[in-house]
C-alpha positions as CSV (number, residue, x, y, z in Angstrom):
1,X,0.0,0.0,0.0
2,X,1.2,3.5,-0.8
3,X,2.0,5.7,2.0
4,X,2.1,9.6,2.2
5,X,3.4,11.9,4.8
6,X,4.0,15.7,4.7
7,X,6.9,17.3,6.7
8,X,7.5,20.9,7.5
9,X,10.7,22.4,6.0
10,X,12.4,22.1,9.4
11,X,11.1,18.5,9.9
12,X,9.8,19.4,13.3
13,X,6.2,18.5,12.4
14,X,4.6,15.9,10.2
15,X,1.2,15.1,8.9
16,X,0.2,11.5,8.1
17,X,-2.1,11.1,5.1
18,X,-2.6,7.4,5.8
19,X,-5.1,7.4,8.9
20,X,-8.8,7.7,9.1
21,X,-8.9,11.4,9.7
22,X,-7.0,12.1,6.4
23,X,-6.7,9.2,4.0
24,X,-5.0,9.8,0.7
25,X,-5.8,7.7,-2.4
26,X,-5.6,7.7,-6.3
27,X,-2.5,9.5,-6.5
28,X,-1.1,11.0,-9.8
29,X,1.9,13.0,-10.9
30,X,4.5,10.7,-9.1
31,X,6.6,10.2,-12.2
32,X,8.7,12.4,-14.2
33,X,8.1,14.8,-17.0
34,X,10.4,16.9,-19.1
35,X,10.2,20.1,-21.2
36,X,12.2,19.9,-24.5
37,X,13.5,23.1,-26.3
38,X,14.4,22.9,-30.0
39,X,16.2,25.2,-32.3
40,X,15.2,25.6,-36.0
41,X,18.0,25.8,-38.5
42,X,18.5,25.1,-42.4
43,X,19.1,21.4,-41.5
44,X,15.9,21.0,-39.6
45,X,14.9,21.1,-35.9
46,X,17.6,20.3,-33.2
47,X,17.2,19.4,-29.6
48,X,19.2,22.0,-27.5
49,X,17.8,21.7,-23.9
50,X,16.0,19.3,-21.6
51,X,14.7,20.5,-18.3
52,X,12.3,18.8,-15.6
53,X,8.8,19.9,-15.9
54,X,7.1,17.9,-13.2
55,X,3.4,17.2,-13.2
56,X,1.6,18.2,-10.1
57,X,1.1,15.6,-7.5
58,X,-2.6,15.1,-7.0
59,X,-4.1,13.2,-4.0
60,X,-7.8,12.4,-3.3
61,X,-8.0,13.0,0.5
62,X,-10.9,11.5,2.5
63,X,-11.5,13.4,5.7
64,X,-14.4,11.4,7.3
65,X,-13.3,7.8,7.2
66,X,-13.1,8.0,11.0
67,X,-17.0,8.4,11.2
68,X,-17.0,12.2,11.9
69,X,-18.3,14.8,9.6
70,X,-14.7,15.5,8.5
71,X,-14.6,19.3,9.0
72,X,-12.4,19.4,12.0
73,X,-10.0,16.9,10.2
74,X,-9.9,19.2,7.2
75,X,-9.2,22.2,9.3
76,X,-6.3,20.4,11.0
77,X,-4.7,19.6,7.5
78,X,-5.2,23.3,6.4
79,X,-3.6,24.4,9.7
80,X,-0.6,22.3,9.0
81,X,-0.3,23.5,5.4
82,X,-0.6,27.1,6.8
83,X,2.5,26.4,9.0
84,X,4.4,25.3,5.9
85,X,3.5,28.6,4.2
86,X,4.7,29.4,0.8
87,X,8.1,27.9,1.0
88,X,8.9,24.3,-0.3
89,X,8.2,21.5,2.4
90,X,8.8,17.7,2.3
91,X,6.5,15.2,0.7
92,X,7.2,11.6,1.7
93,X,6.2,8.8,-0.5
94,X,6.7,5.0,0.1
95,X,5.4,2.5,-2.5
96,X,6.2,-0.5,-0.3
97,X,9.9,-0.7,-1.5
98,X,11.7,2.6,-1.1
99,X,11.1,5.5,1.2
100,X,11.6,8.6,-0.9
101,X,11.3,12.3,-0.6
102,X,10.8,15.4,-2.8
103,X,10.0,19.1,-2.1
104,X,6.7,20.5,-2.9
105,X,4.5,23.7,-2.4
106,X,0.7,23.7,-2.1
107,X,-1.1,24.4,-5.4
108,X,-4.9,23.8,-4.5
109,X,-6.7,23.1,-1.3
110,X,-10.5,22.9,-2.5
111,X,-13.3,22.7,-0.2
112,X,-16.9,21.5,-1.3
113,X,-19.9,19.9,0.4
114,X,-20.2,16.3,1.6
115,X,-21.4,14.2,-1.2
116,X,-24.9,12.4,-1.4
117,X,-23.0,9.1,-0.4
118,X,-21.8,10.8,2.9
119,X,-18.2,11.4,1.7
120,X,-16.0,14.3,2.4
121,X,-13.2,14.1,-0.2
122,X,-11.2,16.7,-2.0
123,X,-8.5,16.6,-4.7
124,X,-5.4,18.4,-3.2
125,X,-2.6,19.2,-5.6
126,X,1.1,19.9,-4.7
127,X,3.6,21.5,-7.2
128,X,6.8,19.3,-7.1
129,X,10.1,21.2,-7.0
130,X,12.7,18.4,-7.1
131,X,13.5,14.9,-8.3
132,X,12.7,12.2,-5.7
133,X,15.7,11.5,-3.4
134,X,16.4,9.1,-0.6
135,X,16.6,10.4,2.9
136,X,19.8,8.6,3.5
137,X,22.5,11.0,2.3
138,X,26.2,10.5,1.8
139,X,27.6,11.8,5.0
140,X,31.3,12.2,6.1
141,X,33.6,14.4,8.2
142,X,36.4,16.7,7.3
143,X,39.1,17.0,9.9
144,X,38.3,13.5,11.1
145,X,41.1,12.7,13.8
146,X,41.6,9.3,14.6
147,X,44.8,7.2,15.7
148,X,46.7,5.7,12.8
149,X,47.6,2.6,14.7
150,X,45.5,-0.5,15.0
151,X,45.3,-3.3,17.4
152,X,47.2,-5.5,18.2
153,X,50.1,-3.1,17.9
154,X,52.8,-4.1,15.5
155,X,56.5,-3.5,15.7
156,X,57.8,-0.8,16.2
157,X,55.3,-0.1,19.0
158,X,53.6,3.2,19.4
159,X,51.1,5.6,17.6
160,X,51.9,7.5,14.6
161,X,49.8,10.4,15.7
162,X,46.5,11.6,14.3
163,X,45.4,11.8,10.7
164,X,43.9,14.9,9.1
165,X,41.1,14.3,6.7
166,X,40.7,17.6,4.7
167,X,39.3,16.1,1.3
168,X,36.9,13.3,0.3
169,X,36.5,11.7,-3.1
170,X,32.9,11.2,-4.1
171,X,30.8,10.2,-7.1
172,X,27.6,11.5,-8.2
173,X,25.9,9.2,-10.6
174,X,22.7,11.1,-11.3
175,X,22.5,13.8,-14.0
176,X,21.1,16.4,-11.6
177,X,23.6,18.4,-9.5
178,X,23.5,17.1,-5.9
179,X,23.4,19.8,-3.0
180,X,26.0,19.8,-0.5
181,X,25.3,20.7,3.0
182,X,28.2,21.9,5.3
183,X,27.8,22.0,9.1
184,X,30.8,23.8,10.7
185,X,31.6,23.5,14.4
186,X,34.5,24.0,16.8
187,X,37.6,25.9,16.4
188,X,39.1,27.0,13.0
189,X,41.7,29.8,13.2
190,X,41.7,31.0,9.6
191,X,38.8,32.0,7.2
192,X,37.4,28.8,5.8
193,X,37.3,27.9,2.1
194,X,35.2,25.0,1.1
195,X,35.6,23.8,-2.5
196,X,34.9,21.1,-5.2
197,X,38.0,19.9,-7.2
198,X,37.9,17.7,-10.3
199,X,40.2,14.4,-10.2
200,X,43.1,16.5,-11.7
201,X,43.0,18.9,-8.6
202,X,41.5,21.9,-10.3
203,X,39.0,23.8,-8.1
204,X,35.7,24.2,-10.1
205,X,33.6,26.0,-7.4
206,X,34.2,27.2,-4.0
207,X,32.8,29.0,-0.9
208,X,35.0,31.6,0.8
209,X,34.1,32.6,4.4
210,X,35.4,35.7,5.9
211,X,36.0,34.0,9.3
212,X,37.0,30.7,10.7
213,X,34.9,29.4,13.6
214,X,35.0,29.2,17.5
215,X,33.9,26.7,20.0
216,X,30.2,27.0,20.7
217,X,29.4,28.5,17.2
218,X,27.8,26.5,14.4
219,X,27.7,27.6,10.9
220,X,25.2,25.7,8.5
221,X,25.4,26.2,4.7
222,X,22.4,24.6,3.3
223,X,21.4,24.9,-0.6
224,X,18.4,22.9,0.0
225,X,16.9,25.8,1.9
226,X,19.0,28.5,0.3
227,X,20.2,29.6,3.8
228,X,23.5,30.2,5.5
229,X,22.9,30.4,9.4
230,X,25.1,30.9,12.3
231,X,23.9,29.6,15.9
232,X,25.5,30.5,19.3
233,X,24.1,30.0,22.7
234,X,24.1,33.7,23.4
235,X,22.6,35.0,20.2
236,X,20.6,32.1,18.9
237,X,20.3,31.6,15.1
238,X,21.0,34.5,12.7
239,X,21.5,35.0,8.9
240,X,25.2,34.2,8.0
241,X,24.9,35.0,4.3
242,X,27.2,38.2,4.8
243,X,30.0,35.9,5.6
244,X,30.5,34.8,2.1
245,X,32.7,36.3,-0.6
246,X,30.2,37.3,-3.3
247,X,32.8,36.8,-6.0
248,X,32.7,33.2,-5.3
249,X,29.7,30.7,-4.7
250,X,27.3,31.0,-2.0
251,X,26.2,27.2,-2.2
252,X,28.0,24.2,-3.6
253,X,26.4,21.4,-5.9
254,X,28.1,18.3,-6.9
255,X,28.1,17.7,-10.7
256,X,27.6,14.3,-12.3
257,X,30.8,12.2,-12.1
258,X,33.7,11.9,-9.7
259,X,34.9,15.0,-7.8
260,X,36.8,15.9,-4.5
261,X,35.2,17.8,-1.7
262,X,37.5,19.6,0.6
263,X,38.3,22.5,2.9
264,X,41.6,24.5,3.9
265,X,41.8,23.2,7.5
266,X,45.0,22.7,9.2
267,X,46.4,20.2,11.5
268,X,46.2,22.6,14.5
269,X,42.5,23.2,13.9
270,X,40.3,21.5,16.5
271,X,36.9,21.8,14.9
272,X,35.0,19.5,12.3
273,X,32.9,19.9,9.3
274,X,30.2,17.5,8.7
275,X,29.2,17.1,5.0
276,X,26.0,15.9,3.7
277,X,25.4,15.2,-0.1
278,X,21.8,14.5,-1.2
279,X,21.2,11.4,-3.5
280,X,18.5,11.9,-6.1
281,X,16.6,9.0,-7.7
282,X,15.2,8.7,-11.2
283,X,12.1,7.1,-9.8
């Protein structure tokens, strides 16, 4: 059985569309659609561009399967969607095999009378913004300090010190660029540079911050929300977009193929950079 759940953009609240108070059925628009651009020439028509053009996701939602008149259930869903606002939020879908997500915005929320058969059912539509992707991202740390030695210790005995991990090789098999989320915490003395290199060592895109970081402060750079935030215990969360060099990129996306993600961290730095790369699905 297909399963549908809505989540707010911060994932703090969810709304299950599989219960008796709101039961989703007869979905459409779950596949992929593309817009094709052609150029006319003397030799005929040539394909020049292919862009995603997703059909709206339509769900027939029953509001009185619990035996009530359904109006309170309808109002509860509308209250949840009002909290989501006009920004994209998460649509979760499981067909019994894979749990997958996409980002959507509300398109239509109709309201009509209960039918002669006693059914309170409405066709809700959601505009899809992204390809489907798995919740399980590729995650790793930069500046991963671990002892080089293993047990049992081999001759000559002793530890070789700690290992600095400032780059990570990664492959994106999908044709859509994969957004990269950086979460910076702990002490970094110098202004931080985050980058993508090709396998020849050439930097193809980078974020240059005007500061390093200090203990108790967290910087989150998230292209999925188009936000750069700084969080401290004293000031709470505030906009960190002004920390970026505007001659460079504000967010990084991993192209299709094999690349290297890295940062200009030093052995003396005591912080860590957590990296998440979203994995899209052609589903």
